[in-house]
Amino acid sequence: MTDARPLGIDEATFIAAAGSGDPAGFALVTERHRRALQVHCYRMLANYEDAQDMTQETFLRAWNKRETFKGHAALRTWLYRIATNVCLDFLDKRNDRTPVPSELPDSDSEVLYLQPYPDRMLPEDPQESVVARETIELAFIVAVQHLPPRQRAVLILRDVLGWPASKTADALELTVASVTSALQRARVTMREQLPGRRLDWRSPAAHELSGDERDVVKSYIDAHERNDLDGLTSLLRDDLRFAMLPERGTSVRTAKDAVDGWVSGGLFQRGHDDWRGISTAVNRMPAAALYLRTPGDPEHRLFAVAVLHIVDGKIAELTGFDATGKPWLDLPPAL
């Protein structure tokens, strides 16, 4: 696997550190790639904590294999190759990292291990192609999980990172023909999973939330704080898709079913009627962090994060996550 490029500073520094067995020099040159590699692992695994672990495993493998790096490829390329295979090895050993059939009628499957990705951990480089909004949004991450692991890797390397077929084949120890076939099958599945979405993920995409999105998040929080069920309902599209993770059986596809489920579950009733919220963003998507004060507690405690996909001023998709015990979300534990 080679890149048509001269030996760069990163590559020269890495080779020097590897030759001298210098862990500090190794860490200095590889650490700058951590965020991009973690996003890559997250796309493969859909789970923030797994992505953290596999990124660390990538660096361990890179250190153990440091003497095999000769600078024929960019260091970044070499690290991506290791990270991809680390994720594939993880998926080969885990039978709980695939979508499961939904327990509700008219719902296909649920990705119960899905976790949100905090925006503060995304790469800061604005030229970084791996942070295009469409390829970190929850819909994309969920759709990718419906691909077999090696199809998943091929799609991400080819269509997200823009690798040529030959480099992808080399990284995955496949033939170019196998990569081409896997990519064609993966694209068909992605079209089925993302109907109506833009599928040209290598094109430039806006990173910032729109004013319309921010206004809807504010209204969503206000409705909770005022216990305004009608106001909340008015923010939802009739064909809303809702899921509350990691609970099974919460994936529904209409606003009425979602609201009925919230009410029957006690939302806006005694003990679940004293809310506060703050606007945030995860997966480059607008989100609301919701805090609940239960009777006898002087503070509002972090309860859930609601991630919103907003279309024409209405919430088209709402994915709720249990936010307790997740300090990596970097949200205040109480208000």
Coordinates of C-alpha atoms in Angstrom, one line a residue:
M1 CA 0.0 0.0 0.0
T2 CA 1.7 3.2 -1.2
D3 CA 0.8 6.8 -1.6
A4 CA 2.4 8.9 -4.4
R5 CA 4.0 11.4 -2.0
P6 CA 7.4 12.3 -0.5
L7 CA 8.3 11.2 3.0
G8 CA 6.6 13.8 5.3
I9 CA 7.4 15.2 8.7
D10 CA 4.9 12.8 10.4
E11 CA 6.4 9.8 8.6
A12 CA 10.0 10.8 9.3
T13 CA 9.2 11.5 13.0
F14 CA 7.4 8.2 13.4
I15 CA 10.2 6.2 11.8
A16 CA 12.8 7.9 14.0
A17 CA 10.6 7.2 17.1
A18 CA 10.1 3.6 16.1
G19 CA 13.8 3.0 15.4
S20 CA 14.8 4.3 18.8
G21 CA 11.9 2.7 20.7
D22 CA 10.8 6.2 21.9
P23 CA 7.2 6.0 23.2
A24 CA 7.1 9.8 23.8
G25 CA 8.0 10.5 20.2
F26 CA 5.5 7.9 19.0
A27 CA 2.7 9.5 21.1
L28 CA 3.6 13.0 19.9
V29 CA 3.2 12.1 16.2
T30 CA 0.2 9.7 16.5
E31 CA -1.9 11.6 19.0
R32 CA -2.8 14.3 16.5
H33 CA -4.8 11.6 14.5
R34 CA -6.8 10.4 17.5
R35 CA -10.0 12.3 16.9
A36 CA -10.2 11.4 13.2
L37 CA -9.5 7.7 14.0
Q38 CA -12.1 7.7 16.8
V39 CA -14.7 9.1 14.4
H40 CA -13.7 6.3 11.9
C41 CA -14.2 3.7 14.6
Y42 CA -17.5 5.2 15.6
R43 CA -18.8 4.9 12.1
M44 CA -17.8 1.3 12.1
L45 CA -19.3 0.5 15.6
A46 CA -22.0 3.2 16.3
N47 CA -20.9 3.3 19.9
Y48 CA -18.8 6.1 21.4
E49 CA -17.3 4.0 24.2
D50 CA -16.4 1.1 21.8
A51 CA -14.8 3.7 19.5
Q52 CA -12.7 5.0 22.3
D53 CA -11.5 1.6 23.2
M54 CA -10.8 0.6 19.6
T55 CA -8.9 3.8 19.0
Q56 CA -6.7 3.0 21.9
E57 CA -6.2 -0.6 20.6
T58 CA -5.2 1.0 17.3
F59 CA -2.4 2.9 18.9
L60 CA -1.3 -0.2 20.8
R61 CA -1.2 -2.3 17.6
A62 CA 0.6 0.6 15.8
W63 CA 3.3 0.6 18.5
N64 CA 3.7 -3.2 18.4
K65 CA 4.0 -3.0 14.6
R66 CA 6.0 0.2 14.4
E67 CA 9.0 -1.5 12.7
T68 CA 6.9 -2.5 9.8
F69 CA 6.1 1.1 8.8
K70 CA 8.6 2.2 6.2
G71 CA 7.0 5.4 5.0
H72 CA 5.8 4.0 1.7
A73 CA 2.3 5.1 2.7
A74 CA 1.2 8.2 4.7
L75 CA 1.2 7.6 8.4
R76 CA -2.5 8.5 8.4
T77 CA -3.3 5.9 5.8
W78 CA -1.4 3.2 7.8
L79 CA -3.2 4.1 11.0
Y80 CA -6.6 4.0 9.3
R81 CA -5.8 0.6 7.9
I82 CA -5.0 -0.6 11.5
A83 CA -8.1 1.0 12.9
T84 CA -10.3 -0.6 10.3
N85 CA -9.0 -4.1 11.0
V86 CA -9.2 -3.5 14.8
C87 CA -12.9 -2.8 14.4
L88 CA -13.4 -5.8 12.1
D89 CA -11.7 -8.0 14.7
F90 CA -14.0 -6.6 17.4
L91 CA -17.1 -7.2 15.3
D92 CA -16.0 -10.8 14.5
K93 CA -16.0 -11.5 18.2
R94 CA -19.2 -9.8 19.2
N95 CA -22.6 -11.1 18.2
D96 CA -24.4 -8.2 20.0
R97 CA -23.2 -5.5 17.6
T98 CA -25.8 -5.9 14.8
P99 CA -29.4 -4.5 14.6
V100 CA -32.0 -6.6 16.2
P101 CA -35.6 -7.1 15.0
S102 CA -38.0 -4.6 16.5
E103 CA -40.5 -5.7 19.0
L104 CA -43.1 -3.4 17.6
P105 CA -45.2 -3.9 14.4
D106 CA -44.2 -1.8 11.3
S107 CA -40.7 -1.3 12.6
D108 CA -37.8 -3.1 10.9
S109 CA -35.0 -3.2 13.5
E110 CA -33.4 -1.3 16.3
V111 CA -29.7 -0.5 16.9
L112 CA -29.7 -0.8 20.7
Y113 CA -26.0 -0.2 21.1
L114 CA -26.1 3.2 19.3
Q115 CA -24.6 6.0 21.4
P116 CA -24.5 9.8 20.6
Y117 CA -21.1 11.3 19.6
P118 CA -20.3 14.6 21.4
D119 CA -19.4 17.4 18.9
R120 CA -16.5 18.5 21.1
M121 CA -14.7 15.3 20.2
L122 CA -14.9 15.8 16.4
P123 CA -11.7 16.8 14.6
E124 CA -11.2 20.5 14.6
D125 CA -9.6 20.8 11.2
P126 CA -12.3 22.4 8.9
Q127 CA -10.7 20.6 5.9
E128 CA -11.2 17.2 7.6
S129 CA -13.4 15.2 5.2
V130 CA -14.4 12.8 7.9
V131 CA -16.5 15.3 9.7
A132 CA -19.0 16.0 6.9
R133 CA -22.3 16.4 8.7
E134 CA -24.2 13.7 6.7
T135 CA -21.6 11.0 7.6
I136 CA -21.8 11.6 11.4
E137 CA -25.6 12.1 11.7
L138 CA -27.5 9.3 13.4
A139 CA -29.4 8.2 10.3
F140 CA -26.1 7.5 8.5
I141 CA -24.6 5.7 11.5
V142 CA -27.7 3.5 11.9
A143 CA -27.9 2.7 8.2
V144 CA -24.2 1.6 8.1
Q145 CA -25.0 -0.9 10.9
H146 CA -27.2 -2.8 8.5
L147 CA -24.2 -3.6 6.3
P148 CA -22.1 -6.7 7.0
P149 CA -18.8 -5.6 8.6
R150 CA -16.6 -5.8 5.5
Q151 CA -19.1 -4.1 3.3
R152 CA -19.3 -1.5 6.0
A153 CA -15.5 -1.0 5.9
V154 CA -15.5 -0.8 2.1
L155 CA -18.3 1.8 2.0
I156 CA -16.6 4.0 4.6
L157 CA -13.1 3.7 3.1
R158 CA -14.3 4.3 -0.5
D159 CA -17.3 6.6 -0.2
V160 CA -16.5 8.6 3.0
L161 CA -12.7 8.7 3.1
G162 CA -12.4 8.6 -0.7
W163 CA -9.9 5.9 -0.9
P164 CA -9.3 4.3 -4.4
A165 CA -10.4 0.7 -4.8
S166 CA -6.8 -0.6 -4.9
K167 CA -5.9 1.0 -1.6
T168 CA -9.1 -0.3 0.0
A169 CA -8.4 -3.8 -1.3
D170 CA -4.9 -3.7 0.1
A171 CA -6.1 -2.5 3.5
L172 CA -8.7 -5.2 3.8
E173 CA -6.7 -7.9 2.0
L174 CA -9.3 -8.3 -0.7
T175 CA -9.2 -8.2 -4.5
V176 CA -10.2 -5.0 -6.3
A177 CA -13.1 -7.0 -7.9
S178 CA -14.3 -8.0 -4.4
V179 CA -14.1 -4.4 -3.2
T180 CA -16.1 -3.1 -6.2
S181 CA -18.7 -5.8 -5.7
A182 CA -19.0 -5.1 -2.0
L183 CA -19.3 -1.4 -2.6
Q184 CA -22.1 -1.9 -5.1
R185 CA -24.1 -4.0 -2.6
A186 CA -23.4 -1.6 0.2
R187 CA -24.7 1.4 -1.8
V188 CA -28.0 -0.5 -2.6
T189 CA -28.6 -1.1 1.1
M190 CA -27.7 2.5 2.0
R191 CA -30.3 3.8 -0.5
E192 CA -32.9 1.5 1.1
Q193 CA -32.0 2.7 4.6
L194 CA -31.8 6.4 3.7
P195 CA -34.6 7.1 1.3
G196 CA -34.7 10.7 0.2
R197 CA -31.3 11.5 1.8
R198 CA -28.3 13.0 0.0
L199 CA -25.9 10.1 -0.7
D200 CA -23.0 11.9 -2.2
W201 CA -21.1 12.1 1.1
R202 CA -17.8 13.4 -0.4
S203 CA -19.4 16.6 -1.5
P204 CA -19.1 19.7 0.8
A205 CA -21.7 19.9 3.5
A206 CA -22.7 22.5 6.0
H207 CA -21.3 21.9 9.5
E208 CA -23.2 24.6 11.4
L209 CA -26.7 24.2 12.8
S210 CA -29.3 26.5 11.1
G211 CA -31.3 29.2 12.9
D212 CA -34.4 27.2 12.2
E213 CA -32.9 24.1 14.0
R214 CA -31.9 26.2 17.0
D215 CA -35.4 27.7 17.2
V216 CA -37.1 24.2 17.2
V217 CA -34.7 23.0 20.0
K218 CA -35.6 26.0 22.1
S219 CA -39.3 25.4 21.6
Y220 CA -38.9 21.7 22.4
I221 CA -37.2 22.7 25.7
D222 CA -39.8 25.3 26.5
A223 CA -42.6 22.8 26.0
H224 CA -41.0 20.5 28.5
E225 CA -40.5 23.3 31.0
R226 CA -44.1 24.5 30.7
N227 CA -45.5 20.9 30.7
D228 CA -47.1 21.8 27.4
L229 CA -48.0 18.6 25.7
D230 CA -50.0 20.3 22.9
G231 CA -47.0 22.6 22.2
L232 CA -44.7 19.6 22.1
T233 CA -47.0 17.7 19.8
S234 CA -47.2 20.7 17.4
L235 CA -43.4 20.5 16.9
L236 CA -43.6 16.9 15.6
R237 CA -44.3 15.7 12.1
D238 CA -47.2 13.3 11.8
D239 CA -44.8 10.7 10.4
L240 CA -42.3 11.2 13.2
R241 CA -39.8 8.4 13.8
F242 CA -39.0 8.0 17.5
A243 CA -36.7 5.7 19.5
M244 CA -35.4 5.8 23.1
L245 CA -32.2 3.9 23.5
P246 CA -31.0 1.5 24.8
E247 CA -34.6 0.4 25.6
R248 CA -36.1 -2.2 23.3
G249 CA -39.5 -1.7 21.8
T250 CA -39.5 2.1 21.7
S251 CA -39.0 2.6 18.0
V252 CA -42.3 4.0 16.6
R253 CA -43.2 5.8 13.4
T254 CA -46.0 8.2 14.1
A255 CA -46.2 11.3 16.3
K256 CA -49.5 9.9 17.8
D257 CA -47.8 6.6 18.9
A258 CA -44.9 8.5 20.3
V259 CA -47.0 10.9 22.3
D260 CA -49.3 8.2 23.5
G261 CA -46.3 6.2 24.7
W262 CA -44.9 9.2 26.6
V263 CA -48.1 9.9 28.4
S264 CA -48.7 6.3 29.3
G265 CA -45.1 6.2 30.6
G266 CA -45.8 9.0 33.0
L267 CA -44.4 12.0 31.0
F268 CA -45.8 15.3 32.3
Q269 CA -47.4 13.5 35.2
R270 CA -46.4 13.8 38.9
G271 CA -42.8 12.9 39.4
H272 CA -42.1 13.6 35.7
D273 CA -43.3 17.1 35.4
D274 CA -40.5 19.4 36.6
W275 CA -38.1 19.8 33.7
R276 CA -35.3 22.0 32.7
G277 CA -33.3 21.8 29.5
I278 CA -30.3 23.2 27.7
S279 CA -29.5 23.3 24.0
T280 CA -26.6 21.2 22.7
A281 CA -25.4 19.4 19.7
V282 CA -24.3 15.8 19.1
N283 CA -23.4 14.1 15.8
R284 CA -23.5 17.5 14.2
M285 CA -27.3 17.5 15.0
P286 CA -29.4 19.7 17.2
A287 CA -30.1 18.2 20.6
A288 CA -31.7 19.0 23.9
A289 CA -30.3 17.9 27.2
L290 CA -33.3 17.3 29.6
Y291 CA -33.0 17.5 33.3
L292 CA -35.7 16.2 35.7
R293 CA -36.3 17.2 39.3
T294 CA -38.0 14.5 41.3
P295 CA -40.0 15.2 44.4
G296 CA -37.7 15.9 47.4
D297 CA -34.6 16.6 45.2
P298 CA -33.4 20.2 45.3
E299 CA -31.7 19.9 41.9
H300 CA -32.7 18.9 38.4
R301 CA -30.6 15.9 37.4
L302 CA -29.5 15.0 33.9
F303 CA -32.0 12.6 32.5
A304 CA -31.8 12.2 28.7
V305 CA -30.5 13.7 25.5
A306 CA -33.0 14.1 22.7
V307 CA -31.3 14.3 19.3
L308 CA -33.5 15.9 16.6
H309 CA -33.6 15.7 12.9
I310 CA -35.5 18.7 11.8
V311 CA -37.2 19.2 8.4
D312 CA -39.0 22.4 7.4
G313 CA -39.3 23.5 11.0
K314 CA -40.7 20.2 12.3
I315 CA -39.1 17.3 14.1
A316 CA -39.0 14.4 11.7
E317 CA -36.9 12.1 13.8
L318 CA -36.3 12.1 17.6
T319 CA -33.8 9.7 19.1
G320 CA -33.6 9.8 22.9
F321 CA -30.6 8.5 24.9
D322 CA -30.3 7.8 28.5
A323 CA -27.7 10.4 29.6
T324 CA -27.0 9.1 33.1
G325 CA -23.5 7.9 33.8
K326 CA -22.0 9.3 30.6
P327 CA -19.5 12.0 31.6
W328 CA -18.0 11.9 28.1
L329 CA -21.2 13.8 26.9
D330 CA -19.6 16.8 28.8
L331 CA -22.9 18.0 30.1
P332 CA -23.6 19.4 33.6
P333 CA -24.8 16.5 35.8
A334 CA -27.3 18.9 37.5
L335 CA -29.0 22.3 37.1

